[in-house]
Backbone as JSON, one array per atom type, in Angstrom:
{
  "sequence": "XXXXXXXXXXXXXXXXXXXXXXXXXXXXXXXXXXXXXXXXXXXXXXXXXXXXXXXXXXXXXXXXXXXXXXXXXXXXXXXXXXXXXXXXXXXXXXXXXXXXXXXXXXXXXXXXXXXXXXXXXXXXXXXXXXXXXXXXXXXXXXXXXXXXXXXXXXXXXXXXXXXXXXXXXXXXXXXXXXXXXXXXXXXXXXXXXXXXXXXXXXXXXXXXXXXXXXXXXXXXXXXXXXXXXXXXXXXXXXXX",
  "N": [[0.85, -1.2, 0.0], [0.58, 2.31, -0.74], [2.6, 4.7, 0.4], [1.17, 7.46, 2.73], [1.48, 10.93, 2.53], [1.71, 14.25, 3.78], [1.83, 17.79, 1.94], [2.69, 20.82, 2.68], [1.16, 23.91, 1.65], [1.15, 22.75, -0.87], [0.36, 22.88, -3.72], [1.1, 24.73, -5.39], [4.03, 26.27, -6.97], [6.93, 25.81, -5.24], [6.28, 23.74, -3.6], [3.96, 22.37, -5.48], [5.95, 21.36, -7.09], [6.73, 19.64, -5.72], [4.95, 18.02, -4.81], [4.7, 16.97, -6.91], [6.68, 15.11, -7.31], [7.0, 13.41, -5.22], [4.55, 11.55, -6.02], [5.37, 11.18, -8.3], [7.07, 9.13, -7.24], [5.71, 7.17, -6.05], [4.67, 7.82, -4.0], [1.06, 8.68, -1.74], [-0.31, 11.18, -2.06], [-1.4, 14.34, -0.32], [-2.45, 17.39, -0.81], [-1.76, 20.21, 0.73], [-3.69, 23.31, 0.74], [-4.34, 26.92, 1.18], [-5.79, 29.26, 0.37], [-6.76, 29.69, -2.42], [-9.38, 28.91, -4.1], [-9.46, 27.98, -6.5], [-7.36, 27.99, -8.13], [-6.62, 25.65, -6.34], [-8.62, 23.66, -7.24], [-7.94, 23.88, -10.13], [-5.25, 22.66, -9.96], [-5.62, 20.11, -9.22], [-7.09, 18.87, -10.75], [-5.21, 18.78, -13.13], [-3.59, 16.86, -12.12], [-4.13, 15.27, -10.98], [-4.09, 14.75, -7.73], [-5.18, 14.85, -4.79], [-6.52, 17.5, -3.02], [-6.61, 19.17, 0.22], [-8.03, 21.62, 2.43], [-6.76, 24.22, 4.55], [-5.48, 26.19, 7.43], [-2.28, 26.54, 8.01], [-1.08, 27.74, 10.38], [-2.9, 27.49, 12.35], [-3.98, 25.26, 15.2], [-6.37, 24.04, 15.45], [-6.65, 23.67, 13.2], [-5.09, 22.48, 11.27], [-5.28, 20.14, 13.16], [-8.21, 18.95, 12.25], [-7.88, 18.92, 9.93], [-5.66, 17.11, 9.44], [-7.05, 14.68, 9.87], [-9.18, 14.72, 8.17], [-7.76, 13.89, 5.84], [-6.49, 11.51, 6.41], [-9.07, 9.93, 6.79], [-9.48, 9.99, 4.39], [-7.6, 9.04, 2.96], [-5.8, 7.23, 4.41], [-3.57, 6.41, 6.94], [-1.07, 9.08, 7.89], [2.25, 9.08, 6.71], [4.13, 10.67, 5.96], [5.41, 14.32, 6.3], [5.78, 17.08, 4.46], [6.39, 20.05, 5.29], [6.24, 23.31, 3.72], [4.6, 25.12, 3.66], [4.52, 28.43, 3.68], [4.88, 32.3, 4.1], [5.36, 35.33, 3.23], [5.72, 39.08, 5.03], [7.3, 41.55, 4.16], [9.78, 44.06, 5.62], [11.4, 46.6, 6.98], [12.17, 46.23, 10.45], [11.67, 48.92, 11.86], [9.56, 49.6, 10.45], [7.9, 47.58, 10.44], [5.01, 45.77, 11.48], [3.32, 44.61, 14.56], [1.26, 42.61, 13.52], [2.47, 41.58, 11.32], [4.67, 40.68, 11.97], [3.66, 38.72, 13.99], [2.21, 37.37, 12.11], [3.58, 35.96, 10.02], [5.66, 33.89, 11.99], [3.5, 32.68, 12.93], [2.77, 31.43, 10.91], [4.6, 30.31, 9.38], [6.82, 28.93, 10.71], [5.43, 28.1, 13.2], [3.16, 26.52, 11.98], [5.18, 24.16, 11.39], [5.02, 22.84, 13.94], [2.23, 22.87, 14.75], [1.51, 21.35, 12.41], [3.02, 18.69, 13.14], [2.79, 18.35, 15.89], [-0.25, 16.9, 14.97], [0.18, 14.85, 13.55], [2.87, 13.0, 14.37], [2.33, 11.18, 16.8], [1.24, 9.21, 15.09], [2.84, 8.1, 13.48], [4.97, 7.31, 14.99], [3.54, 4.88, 16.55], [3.19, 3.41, 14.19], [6.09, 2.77, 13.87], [7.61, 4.21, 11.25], [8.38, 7.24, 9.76], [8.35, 10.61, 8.17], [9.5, 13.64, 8.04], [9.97, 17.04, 6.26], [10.84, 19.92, 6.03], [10.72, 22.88, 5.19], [13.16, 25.22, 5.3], [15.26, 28.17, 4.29], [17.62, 30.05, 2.39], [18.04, 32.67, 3.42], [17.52, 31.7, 6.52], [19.64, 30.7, 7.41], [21.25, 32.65, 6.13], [20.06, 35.09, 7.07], [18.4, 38.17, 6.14], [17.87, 41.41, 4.37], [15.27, 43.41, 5.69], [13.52, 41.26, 6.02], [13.07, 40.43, 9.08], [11.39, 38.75, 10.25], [10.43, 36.85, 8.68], [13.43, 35.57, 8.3], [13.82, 34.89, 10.87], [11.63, 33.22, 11.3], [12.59, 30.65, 9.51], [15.24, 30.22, 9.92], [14.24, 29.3, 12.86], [13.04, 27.1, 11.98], [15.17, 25.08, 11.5], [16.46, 24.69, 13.35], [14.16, 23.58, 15.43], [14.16, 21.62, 13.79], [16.37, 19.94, 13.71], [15.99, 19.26, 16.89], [13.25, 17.71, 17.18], [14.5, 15.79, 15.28], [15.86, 14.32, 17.17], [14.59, 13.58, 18.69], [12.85, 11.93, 17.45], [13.87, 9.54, 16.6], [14.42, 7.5, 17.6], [12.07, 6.03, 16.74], [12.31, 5.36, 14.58], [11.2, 7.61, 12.87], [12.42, 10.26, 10.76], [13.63, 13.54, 10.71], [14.09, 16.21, 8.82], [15.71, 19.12, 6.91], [15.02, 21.4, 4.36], [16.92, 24.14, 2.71], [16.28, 26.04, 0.31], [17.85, 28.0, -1.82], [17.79, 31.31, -3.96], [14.73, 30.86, -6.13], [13.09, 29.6, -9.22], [10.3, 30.8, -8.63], [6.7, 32.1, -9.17], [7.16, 34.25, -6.32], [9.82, 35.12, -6.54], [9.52, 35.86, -9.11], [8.56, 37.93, -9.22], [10.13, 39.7, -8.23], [11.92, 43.18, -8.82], [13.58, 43.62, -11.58], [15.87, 44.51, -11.68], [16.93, 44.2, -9.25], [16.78, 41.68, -9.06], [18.67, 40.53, -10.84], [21.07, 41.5, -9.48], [20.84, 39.68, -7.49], [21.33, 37.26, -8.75], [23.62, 37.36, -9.97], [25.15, 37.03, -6.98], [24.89, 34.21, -7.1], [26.94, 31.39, -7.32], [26.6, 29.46, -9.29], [25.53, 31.07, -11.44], [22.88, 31.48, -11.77], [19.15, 30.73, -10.93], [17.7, 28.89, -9.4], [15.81, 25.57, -9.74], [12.35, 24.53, -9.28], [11.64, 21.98, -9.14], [14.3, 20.87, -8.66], [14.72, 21.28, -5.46], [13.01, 19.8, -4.88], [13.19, 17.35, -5.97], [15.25, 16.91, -3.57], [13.48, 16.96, -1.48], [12.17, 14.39, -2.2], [13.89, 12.61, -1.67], [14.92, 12.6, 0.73], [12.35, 11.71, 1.96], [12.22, 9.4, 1.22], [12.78, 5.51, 1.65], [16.01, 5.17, 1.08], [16.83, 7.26, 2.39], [17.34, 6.76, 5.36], [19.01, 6.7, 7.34], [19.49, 9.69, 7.32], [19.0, 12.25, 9.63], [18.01, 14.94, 10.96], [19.27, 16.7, 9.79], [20.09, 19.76, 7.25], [19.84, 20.3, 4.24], [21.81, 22.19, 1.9], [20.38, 23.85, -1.43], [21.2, 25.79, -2.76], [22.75, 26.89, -5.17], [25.52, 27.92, -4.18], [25.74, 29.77, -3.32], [25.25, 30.66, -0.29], [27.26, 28.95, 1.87], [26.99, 26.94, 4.03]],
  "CA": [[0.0, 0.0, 0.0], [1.58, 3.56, -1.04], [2.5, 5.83, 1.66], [0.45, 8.98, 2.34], [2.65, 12.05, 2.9], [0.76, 15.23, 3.3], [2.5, 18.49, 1.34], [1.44, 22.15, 2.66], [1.12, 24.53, 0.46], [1.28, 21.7, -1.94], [-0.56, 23.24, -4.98], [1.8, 26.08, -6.03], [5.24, 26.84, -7.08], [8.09, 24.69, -5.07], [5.26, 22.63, -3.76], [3.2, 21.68, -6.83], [6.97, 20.09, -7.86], [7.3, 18.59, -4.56], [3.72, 16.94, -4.94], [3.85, 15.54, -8.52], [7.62, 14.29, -7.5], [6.34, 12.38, -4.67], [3.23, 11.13, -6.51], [6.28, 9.72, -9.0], [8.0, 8.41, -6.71], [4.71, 6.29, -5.53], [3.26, 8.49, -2.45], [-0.5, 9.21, -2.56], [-0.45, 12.7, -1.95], [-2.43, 15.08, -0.3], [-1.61, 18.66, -1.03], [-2.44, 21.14, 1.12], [-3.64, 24.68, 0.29], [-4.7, 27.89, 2.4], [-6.27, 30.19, -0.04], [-6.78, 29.96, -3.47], [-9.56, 27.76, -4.49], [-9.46, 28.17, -8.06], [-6.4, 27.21, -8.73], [-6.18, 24.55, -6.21], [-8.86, 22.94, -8.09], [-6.93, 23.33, -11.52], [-3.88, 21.7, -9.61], [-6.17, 18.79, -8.69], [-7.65, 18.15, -12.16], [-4.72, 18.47, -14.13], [-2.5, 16.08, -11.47], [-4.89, 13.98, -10.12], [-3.65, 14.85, -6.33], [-5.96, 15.07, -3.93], [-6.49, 19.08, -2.4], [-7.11, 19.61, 1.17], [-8.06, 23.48, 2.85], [-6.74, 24.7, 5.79], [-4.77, 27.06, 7.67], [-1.25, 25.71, 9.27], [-1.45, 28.4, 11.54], [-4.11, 26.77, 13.45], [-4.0, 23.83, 15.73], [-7.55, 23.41, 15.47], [-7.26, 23.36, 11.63], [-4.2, 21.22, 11.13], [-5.6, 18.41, 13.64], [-9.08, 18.85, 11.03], [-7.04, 18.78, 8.15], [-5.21, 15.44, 8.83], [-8.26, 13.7, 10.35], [-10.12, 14.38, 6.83], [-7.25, 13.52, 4.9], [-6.32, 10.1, 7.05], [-9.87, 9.49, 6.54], [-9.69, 9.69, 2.48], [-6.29, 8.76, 2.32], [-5.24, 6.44, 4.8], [-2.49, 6.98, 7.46], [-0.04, 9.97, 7.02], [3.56, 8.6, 6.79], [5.2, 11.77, 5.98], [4.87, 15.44, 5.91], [6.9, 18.29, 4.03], [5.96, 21.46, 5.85], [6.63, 23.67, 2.74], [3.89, 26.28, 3.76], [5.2, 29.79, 4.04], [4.38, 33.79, 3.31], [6.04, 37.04, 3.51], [4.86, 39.9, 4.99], [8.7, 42.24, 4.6], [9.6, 44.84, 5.52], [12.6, 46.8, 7.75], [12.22, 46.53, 11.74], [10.88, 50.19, 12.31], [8.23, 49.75, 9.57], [6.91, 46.18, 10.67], [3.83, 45.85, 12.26], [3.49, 43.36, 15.1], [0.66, 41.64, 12.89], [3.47, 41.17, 10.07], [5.5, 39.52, 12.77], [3.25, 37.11, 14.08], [1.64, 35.96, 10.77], [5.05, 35.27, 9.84], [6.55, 33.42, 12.89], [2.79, 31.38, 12.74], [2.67, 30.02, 9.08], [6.13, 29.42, 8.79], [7.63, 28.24, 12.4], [3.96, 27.52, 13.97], [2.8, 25.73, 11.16], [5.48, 23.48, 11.69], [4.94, 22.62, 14.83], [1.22, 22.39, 14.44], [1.8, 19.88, 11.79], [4.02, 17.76, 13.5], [1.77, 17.74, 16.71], [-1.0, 16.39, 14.46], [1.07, 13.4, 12.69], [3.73, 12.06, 15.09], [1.99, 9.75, 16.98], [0.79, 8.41, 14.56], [4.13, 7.57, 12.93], [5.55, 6.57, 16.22], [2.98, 3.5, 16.52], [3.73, 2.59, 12.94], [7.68, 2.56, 13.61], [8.27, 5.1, 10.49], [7.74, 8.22, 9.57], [9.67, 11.22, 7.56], [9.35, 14.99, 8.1], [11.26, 17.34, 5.7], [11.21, 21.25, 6.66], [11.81, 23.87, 4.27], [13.63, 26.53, 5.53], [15.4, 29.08, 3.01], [18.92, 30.32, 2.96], [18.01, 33.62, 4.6], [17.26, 31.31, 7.38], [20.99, 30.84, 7.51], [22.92, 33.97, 6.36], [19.8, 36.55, 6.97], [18.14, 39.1, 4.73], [17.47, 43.41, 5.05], [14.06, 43.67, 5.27], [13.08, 40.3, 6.61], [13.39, 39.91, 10.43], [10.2, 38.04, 10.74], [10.9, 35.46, 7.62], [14.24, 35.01, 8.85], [13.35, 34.52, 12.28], [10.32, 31.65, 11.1], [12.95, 30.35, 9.13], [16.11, 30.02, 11.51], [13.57, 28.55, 13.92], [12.66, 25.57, 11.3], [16.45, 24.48, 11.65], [16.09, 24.46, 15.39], [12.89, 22.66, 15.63], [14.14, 19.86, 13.06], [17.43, 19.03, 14.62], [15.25, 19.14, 18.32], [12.25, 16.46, 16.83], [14.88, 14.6, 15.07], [16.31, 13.87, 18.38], [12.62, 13.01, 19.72], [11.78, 10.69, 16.54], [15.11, 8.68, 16.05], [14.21, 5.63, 17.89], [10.82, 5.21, 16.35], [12.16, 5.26, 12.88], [11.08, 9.06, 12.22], [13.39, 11.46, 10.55], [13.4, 15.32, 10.39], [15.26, 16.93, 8.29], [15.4, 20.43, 6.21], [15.97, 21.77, 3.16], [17.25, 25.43, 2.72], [16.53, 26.58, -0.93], [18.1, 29.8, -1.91], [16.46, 31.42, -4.98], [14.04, 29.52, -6.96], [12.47, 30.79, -9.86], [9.1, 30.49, -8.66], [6.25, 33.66, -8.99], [7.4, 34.99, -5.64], [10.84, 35.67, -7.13], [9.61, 36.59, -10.3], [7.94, 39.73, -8.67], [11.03, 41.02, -7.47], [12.26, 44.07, -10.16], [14.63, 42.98, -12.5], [17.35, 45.11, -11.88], [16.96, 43.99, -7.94], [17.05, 40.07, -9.49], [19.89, 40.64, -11.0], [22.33, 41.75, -8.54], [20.64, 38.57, -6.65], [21.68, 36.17, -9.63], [24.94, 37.65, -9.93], [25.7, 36.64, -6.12], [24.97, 33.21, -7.01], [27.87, 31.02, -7.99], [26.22, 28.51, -10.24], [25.26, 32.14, -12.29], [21.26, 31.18, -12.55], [18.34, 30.8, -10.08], [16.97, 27.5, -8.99], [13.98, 25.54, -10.36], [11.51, 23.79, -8.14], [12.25, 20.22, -9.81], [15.51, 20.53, -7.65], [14.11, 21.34, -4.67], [11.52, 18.4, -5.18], [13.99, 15.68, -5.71], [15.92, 16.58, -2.77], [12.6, 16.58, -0.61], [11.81, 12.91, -2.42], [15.33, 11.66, -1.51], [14.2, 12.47, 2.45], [11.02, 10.9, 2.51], [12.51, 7.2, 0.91], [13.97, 4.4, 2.38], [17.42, 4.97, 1.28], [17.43, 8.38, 3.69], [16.79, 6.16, 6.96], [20.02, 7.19, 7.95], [20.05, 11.03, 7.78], [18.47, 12.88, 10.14], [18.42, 16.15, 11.72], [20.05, 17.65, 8.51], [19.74, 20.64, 6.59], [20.58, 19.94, 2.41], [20.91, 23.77, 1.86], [20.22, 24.24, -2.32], [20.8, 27.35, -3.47], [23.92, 27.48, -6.37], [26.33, 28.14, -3.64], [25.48, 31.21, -2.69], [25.82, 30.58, 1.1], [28.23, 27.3, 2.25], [27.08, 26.92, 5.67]],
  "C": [[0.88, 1.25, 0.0], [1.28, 3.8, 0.07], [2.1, 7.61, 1.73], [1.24, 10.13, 2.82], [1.5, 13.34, 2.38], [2.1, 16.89, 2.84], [2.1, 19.72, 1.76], [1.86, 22.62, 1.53], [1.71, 24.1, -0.93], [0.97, 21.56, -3.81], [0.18, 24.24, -5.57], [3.36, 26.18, -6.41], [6.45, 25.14, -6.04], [6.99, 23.69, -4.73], [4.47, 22.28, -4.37], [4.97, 20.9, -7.4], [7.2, 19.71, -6.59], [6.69, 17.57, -4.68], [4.09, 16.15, -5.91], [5.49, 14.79, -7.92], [7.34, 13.24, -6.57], [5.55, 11.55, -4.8], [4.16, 10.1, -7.68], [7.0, 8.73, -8.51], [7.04, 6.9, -5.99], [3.74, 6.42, -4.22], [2.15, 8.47, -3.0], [-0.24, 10.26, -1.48], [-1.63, 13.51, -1.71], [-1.96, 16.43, -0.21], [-2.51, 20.07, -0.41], [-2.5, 22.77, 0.51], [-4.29, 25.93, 1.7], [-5.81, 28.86, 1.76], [-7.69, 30.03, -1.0], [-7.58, 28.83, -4.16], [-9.41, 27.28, -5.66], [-8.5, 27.52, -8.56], [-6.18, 25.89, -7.74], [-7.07, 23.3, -7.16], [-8.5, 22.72, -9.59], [-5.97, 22.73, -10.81], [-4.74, 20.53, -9.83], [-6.54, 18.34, -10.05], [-6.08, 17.85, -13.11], [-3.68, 17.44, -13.48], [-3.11, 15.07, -11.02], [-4.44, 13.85, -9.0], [-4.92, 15.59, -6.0], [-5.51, 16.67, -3.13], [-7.13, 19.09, -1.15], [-7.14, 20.88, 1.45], [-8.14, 23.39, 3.82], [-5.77, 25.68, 6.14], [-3.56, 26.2, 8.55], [-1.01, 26.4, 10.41], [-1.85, 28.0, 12.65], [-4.07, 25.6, 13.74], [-5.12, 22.81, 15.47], [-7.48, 22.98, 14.14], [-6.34, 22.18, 10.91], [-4.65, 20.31, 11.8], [-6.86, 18.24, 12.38], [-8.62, 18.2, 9.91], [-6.3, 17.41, 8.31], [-6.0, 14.39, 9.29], [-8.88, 13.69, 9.08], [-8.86, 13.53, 5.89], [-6.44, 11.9, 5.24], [-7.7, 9.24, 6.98], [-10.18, 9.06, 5.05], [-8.71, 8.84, 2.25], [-5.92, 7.19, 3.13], [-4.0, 7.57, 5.84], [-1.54, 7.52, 7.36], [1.44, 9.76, 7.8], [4.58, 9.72, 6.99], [4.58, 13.13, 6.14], [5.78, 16.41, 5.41], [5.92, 19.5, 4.33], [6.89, 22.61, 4.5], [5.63, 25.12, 2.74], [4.37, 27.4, 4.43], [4.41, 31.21, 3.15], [5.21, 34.61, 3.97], [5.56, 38.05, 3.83], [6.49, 41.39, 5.1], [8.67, 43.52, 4.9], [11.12, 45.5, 6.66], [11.71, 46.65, 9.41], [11.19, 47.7, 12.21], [9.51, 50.34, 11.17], [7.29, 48.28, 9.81], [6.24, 46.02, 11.51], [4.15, 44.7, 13.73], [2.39, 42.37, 14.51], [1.96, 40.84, 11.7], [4.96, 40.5, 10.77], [4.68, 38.37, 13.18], [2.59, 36.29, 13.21], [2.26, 34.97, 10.26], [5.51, 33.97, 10.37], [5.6, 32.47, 12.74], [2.45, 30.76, 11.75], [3.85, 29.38, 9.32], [6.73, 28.6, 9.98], [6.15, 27.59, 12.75], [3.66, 26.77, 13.48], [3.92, 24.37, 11.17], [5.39, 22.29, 12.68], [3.61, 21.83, 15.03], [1.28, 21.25, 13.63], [2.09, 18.15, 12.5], [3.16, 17.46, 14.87], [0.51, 17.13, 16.34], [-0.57, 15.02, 14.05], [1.97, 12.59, 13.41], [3.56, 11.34, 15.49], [1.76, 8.63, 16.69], [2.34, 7.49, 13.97], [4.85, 6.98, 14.11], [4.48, 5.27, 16.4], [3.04, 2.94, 15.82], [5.14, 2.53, 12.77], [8.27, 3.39, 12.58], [7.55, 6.15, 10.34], [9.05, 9.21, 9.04], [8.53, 12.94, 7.92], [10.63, 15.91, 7.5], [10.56, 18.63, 6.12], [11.48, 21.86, 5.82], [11.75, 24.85, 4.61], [14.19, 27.63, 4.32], [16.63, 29.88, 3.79], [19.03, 32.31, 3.66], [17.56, 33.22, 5.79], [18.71, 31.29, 7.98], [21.66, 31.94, 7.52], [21.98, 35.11, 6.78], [19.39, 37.41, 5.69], [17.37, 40.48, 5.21], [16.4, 42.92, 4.72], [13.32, 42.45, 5.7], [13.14, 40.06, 8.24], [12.66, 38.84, 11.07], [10.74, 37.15, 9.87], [12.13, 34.69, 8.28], [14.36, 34.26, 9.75], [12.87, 33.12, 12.2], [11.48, 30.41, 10.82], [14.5, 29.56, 9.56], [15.38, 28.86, 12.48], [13.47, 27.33, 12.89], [14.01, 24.93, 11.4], [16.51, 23.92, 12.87], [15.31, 23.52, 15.22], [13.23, 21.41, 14.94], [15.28, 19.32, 13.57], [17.0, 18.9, 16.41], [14.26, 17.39, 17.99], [12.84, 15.52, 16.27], [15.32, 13.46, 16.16], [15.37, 12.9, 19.24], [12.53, 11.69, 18.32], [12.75, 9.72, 15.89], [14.57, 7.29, 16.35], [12.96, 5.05, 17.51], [11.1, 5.37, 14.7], [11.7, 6.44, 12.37], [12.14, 9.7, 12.2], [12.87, 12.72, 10.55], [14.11, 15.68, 9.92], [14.95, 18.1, 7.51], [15.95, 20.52, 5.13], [15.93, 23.57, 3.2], [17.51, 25.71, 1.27], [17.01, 28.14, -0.94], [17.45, 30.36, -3.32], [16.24, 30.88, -5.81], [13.1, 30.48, -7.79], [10.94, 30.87, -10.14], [8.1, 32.26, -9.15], [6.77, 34.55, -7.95], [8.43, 35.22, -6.06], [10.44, 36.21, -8.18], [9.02, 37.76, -10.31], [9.02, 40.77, -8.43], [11.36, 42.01, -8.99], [13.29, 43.54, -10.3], [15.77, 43.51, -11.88], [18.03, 44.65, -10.56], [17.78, 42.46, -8.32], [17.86, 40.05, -10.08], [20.84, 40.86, -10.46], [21.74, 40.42, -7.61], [21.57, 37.47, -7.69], [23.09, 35.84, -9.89], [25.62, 37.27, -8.58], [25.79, 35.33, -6.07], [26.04, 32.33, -7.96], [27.89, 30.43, -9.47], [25.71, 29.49, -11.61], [23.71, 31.65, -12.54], [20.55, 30.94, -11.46], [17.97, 29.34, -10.13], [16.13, 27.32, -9.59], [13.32, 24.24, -9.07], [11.82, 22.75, -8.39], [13.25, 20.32, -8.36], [15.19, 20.23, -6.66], [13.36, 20.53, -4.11], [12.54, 17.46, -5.27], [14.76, 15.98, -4.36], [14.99, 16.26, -1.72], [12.64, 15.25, -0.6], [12.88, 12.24, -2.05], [15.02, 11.67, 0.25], [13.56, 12.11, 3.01], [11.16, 9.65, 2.02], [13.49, 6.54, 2.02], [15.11, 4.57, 2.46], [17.93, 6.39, 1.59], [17.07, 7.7, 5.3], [18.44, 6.81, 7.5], [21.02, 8.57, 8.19], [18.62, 11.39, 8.93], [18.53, 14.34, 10.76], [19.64, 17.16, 11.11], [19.01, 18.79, 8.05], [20.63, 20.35, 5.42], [19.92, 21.76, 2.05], [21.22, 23.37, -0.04], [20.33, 25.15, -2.93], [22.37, 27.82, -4.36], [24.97, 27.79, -5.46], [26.54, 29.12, -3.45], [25.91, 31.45, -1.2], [26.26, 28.92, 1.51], [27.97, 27.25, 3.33], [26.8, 25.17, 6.12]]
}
């Protein structure tokens, strides 16, 4: 029987190639969304992955959200916490709403997740959790303090739960993409994205594919023996 691995923000950009790579790899996939129904239902038709709606924010809505989707699906093996938003901005111009929306999608939502799913994976002996942080989680970025922050913290939190989910056969681990040339990059102004592109060694921006196989290499069998890693991605921009 495939293994169900749920995806947040599963329907868009790095996660719509996380989903379909998992879905090749033989998961049955459930791909979470937050917003946007419209397009999650074009994801769903043209992929044939199942679309759940909720907020990761919320405790109440993440336990919801994997009770319906353990009910359609079957028991959830894995999860790639992949749900994130931006709200930027400098220090003296950031709200305290545009801090804690931040700190609770991206860090909270982790957490939430992972208090929904673990047990379960601990009575079935396996289980995989991958993390995507982002290499201003590592080196920092002007104008982010909140992203950073969320983001930082997902490093923390996955080398902490790997520690907690070793002996039942659960991993945690992270990935730290640096830029990917999804829509949220392709907003930034050119002339901005260029002096970004130019810092990167590999001379070119990421594509989600990448990103997506290194997730799918974390949630198989032949990663039982990493854990409590971070696989940072990003052209060699930051070596940490």
């Amino acid at each position: 029987m495939a293994r169900v691995v749920i995806v947040t923000g599963g329907t868009r950009g790095i996660g719509e190639a996380i989903s379909l790579a998992l879905k090749e790899d033989g998961f049955t996939v459930a791909a979470n969304y937050a917003g946007n129904d419209e397009r999650a239902k074009a994801f769903a038709e043209r992929t044939g992955i199942a679309v759940f709606k909720w907020d990761v924010s919320s405790p109440e809505a993440c336990a919801a959200g994997v009770s319906a989707v353990e009910q359609g699906l079957g028991p959830v093996d894995a999860v790639v916490n992949n749900a994130g938003i931006t709200r930027d901005g400098t220090l003296l111009k950031m709200s305290y709403d545009d801090w804690k929306e931040v700190i609770d999608t991206n860090l909270g939502g982790c957490f939430n997740m992972a208090k929904a799913t673990f047990a379960g994976m601990k009575d079935r002996k396996w289980g995989r959790f991958v993390n995507i942080g982002s290499i201003n989680g590592q080196a920092g970025q002007y104008g982010q303090v909140n992203y950073a922050a969320a983001k930082s913290g997902i490093h923390g939190f996955t080398k902490a739960l790997a520690q907690e989910g070793a002996r039942f056969g659960i991993t945690v681990n992270a990935i730290a993409p640096g830029y990917i040339d999804t829509d949220m990059v392709a907003a930034v102004p050119a002339d901005v994205l260029s002096k970004i592109v130019a810092k990167i060694p590999v001379g070119r921006l990421g594509q989600a594919h990448e990103i997506a196989r290194g997730v799918a290499f974390l949630c198989s069998d032949n990663a039982a023996f990493i854990t409590g890693s971070t696989l940072s991605i990003n052209g060699g921009q930051h070596m940490y």
